[in-house]
């Protein structure tokens, strides 16, 4: 099956010499695709498809927020960072350091807002910096884009996620230090 697909891709490109992709890349993409089909089918059979979808969406939102904050951080001056060093902050702006979010629904089962659960092990100053970067990003958006943003409400419940391995002291609360 993979061979037929690889050959079809090569033929559609006008032959291997004209192909935009090396043979290994085409074969790797096919393998990944078929593995993903198999895994999806297994999750459906075991009843874990919905759980997987929710987990994937949460991780994706954290990665997107981290990328957005990194981009904003690179564009701001040192005066906006307070006590923080830009290079050190860039290194920790990953999904592991972003708050947890759950989508909430109204009575009709429609999306209502994201409930944001803060990370209890993060220092308040670092959380404030992330909030400030988020505000700077929002200020740069067009009015139409601002209207399309999903609502987020701060939850009274903290996230259960633990601090990542090797979490720097400038991010982590002292009482949580190892």
PDB file of C-alpha atoms in Angstrom:
ATOM      1  CA  UNK A   1       0.000   0.000   0.000  1.00  0.00           C
ATOM      2  CA  UNK A   2       2.767   2.451   0.929  1.00  0.00           C
ATOM      3  CA  UNK A   3       4.641   1.703  -2.302  1.00  0.00           C
ATOM      4  CA  UNK A   4       1.590   2.588  -4.404  1.00  0.00           C
ATOM      5  CA  UNK A   5       1.142   5.843  -2.530  1.00  0.00           C
ATOM      6  CA  UNK A   6       4.856   6.753  -2.806  1.00  0.00           C
ATOM      7  CA  UNK A   7       4.799   5.995  -6.534  1.00  0.00           C
ATOM      8  CA  UNK A   8       1.639   8.091  -6.979  1.00  0.00           C
ATOM      9  CA  UNK A   9       3.269  11.065  -5.234  1.00  0.00           C
ATOM     10  CA  UNK A  10       6.414  10.735  -7.344  1.00  0.00           C
ATOM     11  CA  UNK A  11       4.351  10.452 -10.534  1.00  0.00           C
ATOM     12  CA  UNK A  12       2.287  13.524  -9.615  1.00  0.00           C
ATOM     13  CA  UNK A  13       5.522  15.469  -9.197  1.00  0.00           C
ATOM     14  CA  UNK A  14       6.711  14.468 -12.681  1.00  0.00           C
ATOM     15  CA  UNK A  15       9.238  11.863 -11.567  1.00  0.00           C
ATOM     16  CA  UNK A  16      11.803  11.554  -8.792  1.00  0.00           C
ATOM     17  CA  UNK A  17      14.203  14.026 -10.404  1.00  0.00           C
ATOM     18  CA  UNK A  18      11.511  16.760 -10.393  1.00  0.00           C
ATOM     19  CA  UNK A  19      10.051  15.879  -6.987  1.00  0.00           C
ATOM     20  CA  UNK A  20      10.097  18.540  -4.275  1.00  0.00           C
ATOM     21  CA  UNK A  21      10.706  15.875  -1.633  1.00  0.00           C
ATOM     22  CA  UNK A  22      13.367  13.199  -1.205  1.00  0.00           C
ATOM     23  CA  UNK A  23      12.169   9.589  -1.322  1.00  0.00           C
ATOM     24  CA  UNK A  24      12.876   9.078   2.407  1.00  0.00           C
ATOM     25  CA  UNK A  25      10.653  12.023   3.305  1.00  0.00           C
ATOM     26  CA  UNK A  26       7.762  10.695   1.210  1.00  0.00           C
ATOM     27  CA  UNK A  27       8.119   7.237   2.735  1.00  0.00           C
ATOM     28  CA  UNK A  28       8.347   8.716   6.251  1.00  0.00           C
ATOM     29  CA  UNK A  29       5.211  10.788   5.704  1.00  0.00           C
ATOM     30  CA  UNK A  30       3.321   7.720   4.475  1.00  0.00           C
ATOM     31  CA  UNK A  31       4.453   5.676   7.464  1.00  0.00           C
ATOM     32  CA  UNK A  32       3.397   8.436   9.877  1.00  0.00           C
ATOM     33  CA  UNK A  33       0.020   8.717   8.168  1.00  0.00           C
ATOM     34  CA  UNK A  34      -0.712   4.991   8.398  1.00  0.00           C
ATOM     35  CA  UNK A  35       0.447   4.828  12.022  1.00  0.00           C
ATOM     36  CA  UNK A  36      -1.894   7.706  12.845  1.00  0.00           C
ATOM     37  CA  UNK A  37      -4.803   5.899  11.123  1.00  0.00           C
ATOM     38  CA  UNK A  38      -4.060   2.744  13.108  1.00  0.00           C
ATOM     39  CA  UNK A  39      -3.782   4.622  16.404  1.00  0.00           C
ATOM     40  CA  UNK A  40      -7.035   6.491  15.751  1.00  0.00           C
ATOM     41  CA  UNK A  41      -8.846   3.229  15.085  1.00  0.00           C
ATOM     42  CA  UNK A  42      -7.428   1.689  18.276  1.00  0.00           C
ATOM     43  CA  UNK A  43      -8.527   4.693  20.340  1.00  0.00           C
ATOM     44  CA  UNK A  44     -12.043   4.458  18.865  1.00  0.00           C
ATOM     45  CA  UNK A  45     -12.283   0.765  19.720  1.00  0.00           C
ATOM     46  CA  UNK A  46     -11.054   1.315  23.287  1.00  0.00           C
ATOM     47  CA  UNK A  47     -13.321   4.359  23.796  1.00  0.00           C
ATOM     48  CA  UNK A  48     -10.433   6.766  24.365  1.00  0.00           C
ATOM     49  CA  UNK A  49     -10.840   8.923  21.257  1.00  0.00           C
ATOM     50  CA  UNK A  50     -12.634  11.789  23.049  1.00  0.00           C
ATOM     51  CA  UNK A  51     -10.070  11.814  25.858  1.00  0.00           C
ATOM     52  CA  UNK A  52      -7.225  11.894  23.317  1.00  0.00           C
ATOM     53  CA  UNK A  53      -8.860  14.752  21.389  1.00  0.00           C
ATOM     54  CA  UNK A  54      -9.287  16.814  24.560  1.00  0.00           C
ATOM     55  CA  UNK A  55      -5.681  16.194  25.640  1.00  0.00           C
ATOM     56  CA  UNK A  56      -4.378  17.096  22.168  1.00  0.00           C
ATOM     57  CA  UNK A  57      -6.386  20.325  22.106  1.00  0.00           C
ATOM     58  CA  UNK A  58      -5.128  21.338  25.558  1.00  0.00           C
ATOM     59  CA  UNK A  59      -1.519  20.678  24.602  1.00  0.00           C
ATOM     60  CA  UNK A  60      -1.988  22.561  21.347  1.00  0.00           C
ATOM     61  CA  UNK A  61      -3.414  25.610  23.147  1.00  0.00           C
ATOM     62  CA  UNK A  62      -0.460  25.628  25.562  1.00  0.00           C
ATOM     63  CA  UNK A  63       2.048  25.344  22.689  1.00  0.00           C
ATOM     64  CA  UNK A  64       0.293  28.112  20.748  1.00  0.00           C
ATOM     65  CA  UNK A  65       0.244  30.406  23.767  1.00  0.00           C
ATOM     66  CA  UNK A  66       3.936  29.730  24.437  1.00  0.00           C
ATOM     67  CA  UNK A  67       4.807  30.549  20.813  1.00  0.00           C
ATOM     68  CA  UNK A  68       2.676  33.707  20.941  1.00  0.00           C
ATOM     69  CA  UNK A  69       4.344  34.881  24.154  1.00  0.00           C
ATOM     70  CA  UNK A  70       7.816  34.130  22.763  1.00  0.00           C
ATOM     71  CA  UNK A  71       7.106  36.160  19.653  1.00  0.00           C
ATOM     72  CA  UNK A  72       5.765  39.046  21.752  1.00  0.00           C
ATOM     73  CA  UNK A  73       8.732  38.849  24.130  1.00  0.00           C
ATOM     74  CA  UNK A  74      11.184  39.125  21.241  1.00  0.00           C
ATOM     75  CA  UNK A  75       9.464  42.317  20.068  1.00  0.00           C
ATOM     76  CA  UNK A  76       9.338  44.184  23.399  1.00  0.00           C
ATOM     77  CA  UNK A  77      12.032  46.295  24.995  1.00  0.00           C
ATOM     78  CA  UNK A  78      13.885  45.391  28.178  1.00  0.00           C
ATOM     79  CA  UNK A  79      11.869  48.041  30.079  1.00  0.00           C
ATOM     80  CA  UNK A  80       8.734  45.860  29.811  1.00  0.00           C
ATOM     81  CA  UNK A  81      10.451  42.880  31.459  1.00  0.00           C
ATOM     82  CA  UNK A  82      11.113  44.311  34.906  1.00  0.00           C
ATOM     83  CA  UNK A  83      13.578  42.076  36.750  1.00  0.00           C
ATOM     84  CA  UNK A  84      13.608  39.355  34.081  1.00  0.00           C
ATOM     85  CA  UNK A  85      16.345  38.578  31.551  1.00  0.00           C
ATOM     86  CA  UNK A  86      14.876  38.166  28.066  1.00  0.00           C
ATOM     87  CA  UNK A  87      17.075  35.208  27.068  1.00  0.00           C
ATOM     88  CA  UNK A  88      16.311  33.262  30.254  1.00  0.00           C
ATOM     89  CA  UNK A  89      12.568  33.851  29.875  1.00  0.00           C
ATOM     90  CA  UNK A  90      12.574  32.789  26.203  1.00  0.00           C
ATOM     91  CA  UNK A  91      14.085  29.437  27.220  1.00  0.00           C
ATOM     92  CA  UNK A  92      11.204  28.658  29.595  1.00  0.00           C
ATOM     93  CA  UNK A  93       8.315  29.889  27.460  1.00  0.00           C
ATOM     94  CA  UNK A  94       7.201  26.395  26.531  1.00  0.00           C
ATOM     95  CA  UNK A  95       3.916  24.561  26.987  1.00  0.00           C
ATOM     96  CA  UNK A  96       5.121  23.162  30.336  1.00  0.00           C
ATOM     97  CA  UNK A  97       5.078  26.669  31.822  1.00  0.00           C
ATOM     98  CA  UNK A  98       1.620  27.689  30.531  1.00  0.00           C
ATOM     99  CA  UNK A  99      -1.549  27.559  32.650  1.00  0.00           C
ATOM    100  CA  UNK A 100      -4.015  24.724  32.151  1.00  0.00           C
ATOM    101  CA  UNK A 101      -7.251  25.464  30.302  1.00  0.00           C
ATOM    102  CA  UNK A 102     -10.519  23.577  30.108  1.00  0.00           C
ATOM    103  CA  UNK A 103     -13.287  24.476  27.687  1.00  0.00           C
ATOM    104  CA  UNK A 104     -16.598  25.168  29.409  1.00  0.00           C
ATOM    105  CA  UNK A 105     -20.036  24.770  27.861  1.00  0.00           C
ATOM    106  CA  UNK A 106     -23.322  26.551  28.505  1.00  0.00           C
ATOM    107  CA  UNK A 107     -26.687  24.825  29.180  1.00  0.00           C
ATOM    108  CA  UNK A 108     -27.192  24.194  25.440  1.00  0.00           C
ATOM    109  CA  UNK A 109     -23.871  22.343  25.192  1.00  0.00           C
ATOM    110  CA  UNK A 110     -22.251  25.169  23.203  1.00  0.00           C
ATOM    111  CA  UNK A 111     -18.748  26.505  23.923  1.00  0.00           C
ATOM    112  CA  UNK A 112     -18.950  29.243  26.539  1.00  0.00           C
ATOM    113  CA  UNK A 113     -15.369  30.061  27.587  1.00  0.00           C
ATOM    114  CA  UNK A 114     -12.020  28.615  28.623  1.00  0.00           C
ATOM    115  CA  UNK A 115     -11.558  28.137  32.340  1.00  0.00           C
ATOM    116  CA  UNK A 116      -7.907  28.955  33.128  1.00  0.00           C
ATOM    117  CA  UNK A 117      -6.264  27.120  36.025  1.00  0.00           C
ATOM    118  CA  UNK A 118      -3.049  28.793  37.204  1.00  0.00           C
ATOM    119  CA  UNK A 119       0.075  26.800  38.034  1.00  0.00           C
ATOM    120  CA  UNK A 120       0.442  26.951  41.837  1.00  0.00           C
ATOM    121  CA  UNK A 121       4.215  26.462  41.739  1.00  0.00           C
ATOM    122  CA  UNK A 122       4.872  29.548  39.582  1.00  0.00           C
ATOM    123  CA  UNK A 123       6.053  32.776  41.153  1.00  0.00           C
ATOM    124  CA  UNK A 124       3.558  35.612  41.010  1.00  0.00           C
ATOM    125  CA  UNK A 125       6.116  37.868  39.268  1.00  0.00           C
ATOM    126  CA  UNK A 126       6.576  35.353  36.439  1.00  0.00           C
ATOM    127  CA  UNK A 127       2.816  34.923  36.066  1.00  0.00           C
ATOM    128  CA  UNK A 128       2.444  38.715  35.926  1.00  0.00           C
ATOM    129  CA  UNK A 129       5.100  38.887  33.199  1.00  0.00           C
ATOM    130  CA  UNK A 130       3.195  36.308  31.119  1.00  0.00           C
ATOM    131  CA  UNK A 131      -0.038  38.263  31.641  1.00  0.00           C
ATOM    132  CA  UNK A 132       1.706  41.490  30.584  1.00  0.00           C
ATOM    133  CA  UNK A 133       3.057  39.825  27.419  1.00  0.00           C
ATOM    134  CA  UNK A 134      -0.449  38.529  26.652  1.00  0.00           C
ATOM    135  CA  UNK A 135      -1.850  42.067  27.009  1.00  0.00           C
ATOM    136  CA  UNK A 136       0.870  43.488  24.727  1.00  0.00           C
ATOM    137  CA  UNK A 137      -0.041  40.847  22.155  1.00  0.00           C
ATOM    138  CA  UNK A 138      -3.762  41.658  22.395  1.00  0.00           C
ATOM    139  CA  UNK A 139      -3.041  45.374  21.913  1.00  0.00           C
ATOM    140  CA  UNK A 140      -1.333  44.577  18.622  1.00  0.00           C
ATOM    141  CA  UNK A 141      -4.395  42.769  17.217  1.00  0.00           C
ATOM    142  CA  UNK A 142      -6.895  44.286  14.816  1.00  0.00           C
ATOM    143  CA  UNK A 143     -10.367  45.064  16.224  1.00  0.00           C
ATOM    144  CA  UNK A 144     -11.836  42.180  14.217  1.00  0.00           C
ATOM    145  CA  UNK A 145      -9.267  39.732  15.569  1.00  0.00           C
ATOM    146  CA  UNK A 146      -9.922  40.953  19.138  1.00  0.00           C
ATOM    147  CA  UNK A 147     -13.641  40.218  18.715  1.00  0.00           C
ATOM    148  CA  UNK A 148     -12.886  36.677  17.538  1.00  0.00           C
ATOM    149  CA  UNK A 149     -10.816  35.765  20.588  1.00  0.00           C
ATOM    150  CA  UNK A 150     -12.320  33.117  22.848  1.00  0.00           C
ATOM    151  CA  UNK A 151     -13.251  34.270  26.350  1.00  0.00           C
ATOM    152  CA  UNK A 152     -11.058  33.117  29.201  1.00  0.00           C
ATOM    153  CA  UNK A 153     -12.030  33.177  32.867  1.00  0.00           C
ATOM    154  CA  UNK A 154      -9.686  32.566  35.764  1.00  0.00           C
ATOM    155  CA  UNK A 155     -10.720  29.486  37.726  1.00  0.00           C
ATOM    156  CA  UNK A 156     -10.588  29.315  41.507  1.00  0.00           C
ATOM    157  CA  UNK A 157      -9.081  25.830  41.139  1.00  0.00           C
ATOM    158  CA  UNK A 158      -5.339  25.544  40.517  1.00  0.00           C
ATOM    159  CA  UNK A 159      -3.810  23.202  37.997  1.00  0.00           C
ATOM    160  CA  UNK A 160      -2.650  19.801  39.248  1.00  0.00           C
ATOM    161  CA  UNK A 161       0.353  19.764  36.931  1.00  0.00           C
ATOM    162  CA  UNK A 162       3.727  19.665  38.637  1.00  0.00           C
ATOM    163  CA  UNK A 163       6.684  21.884  37.821  1.00  0.00           C
ATOM    164  CA  UNK A 164       8.821  20.534  34.970  1.00  0.00           C
ATOM    165  CA  UNK A 165      12.155  18.912  35.719  1.00  0.00           C
ATOM    166  CA  UNK A 166      14.882  21.544  36.095  1.00  0.00           C
ATOM    167  CA  UNK A 167      12.471  24.438  36.577  1.00  0.00           C
ATOM    168  CA  UNK A 168      14.589  27.577  37.199  1.00  0.00           C
ATOM    169  CA  UNK A 169      14.391  29.448  40.520  1.00  0.00           C
ATOM    170  CA  UNK A 170      13.225  32.675  38.867  1.00  0.00           C
ATOM    171  CA  UNK A 171      10.028  30.838  37.808  1.00  0.00           C
ATOM    172  CA  UNK A 172       9.346  28.562  40.776  1.00  0.00           C
ATOM    173  CA  UNK A 173       8.056  29.596  44.191  1.00  0.00           C
ATOM    174  CA  UNK A 174      10.573  29.133  47.009  1.00  0.00           C
ATOM    175  CA  UNK A 175       8.349  26.787  48.997  1.00  0.00           C
ATOM    176  CA  UNK A 176       8.202  24.500  45.937  1.00  0.00           C
ATOM    177  CA  UNK A 177      11.969  24.485  45.323  1.00  0.00           C
ATOM    178  CA  UNK A 178      13.596  21.108  45.450  1.00  0.00           C
TER     179      UNK A 178
END
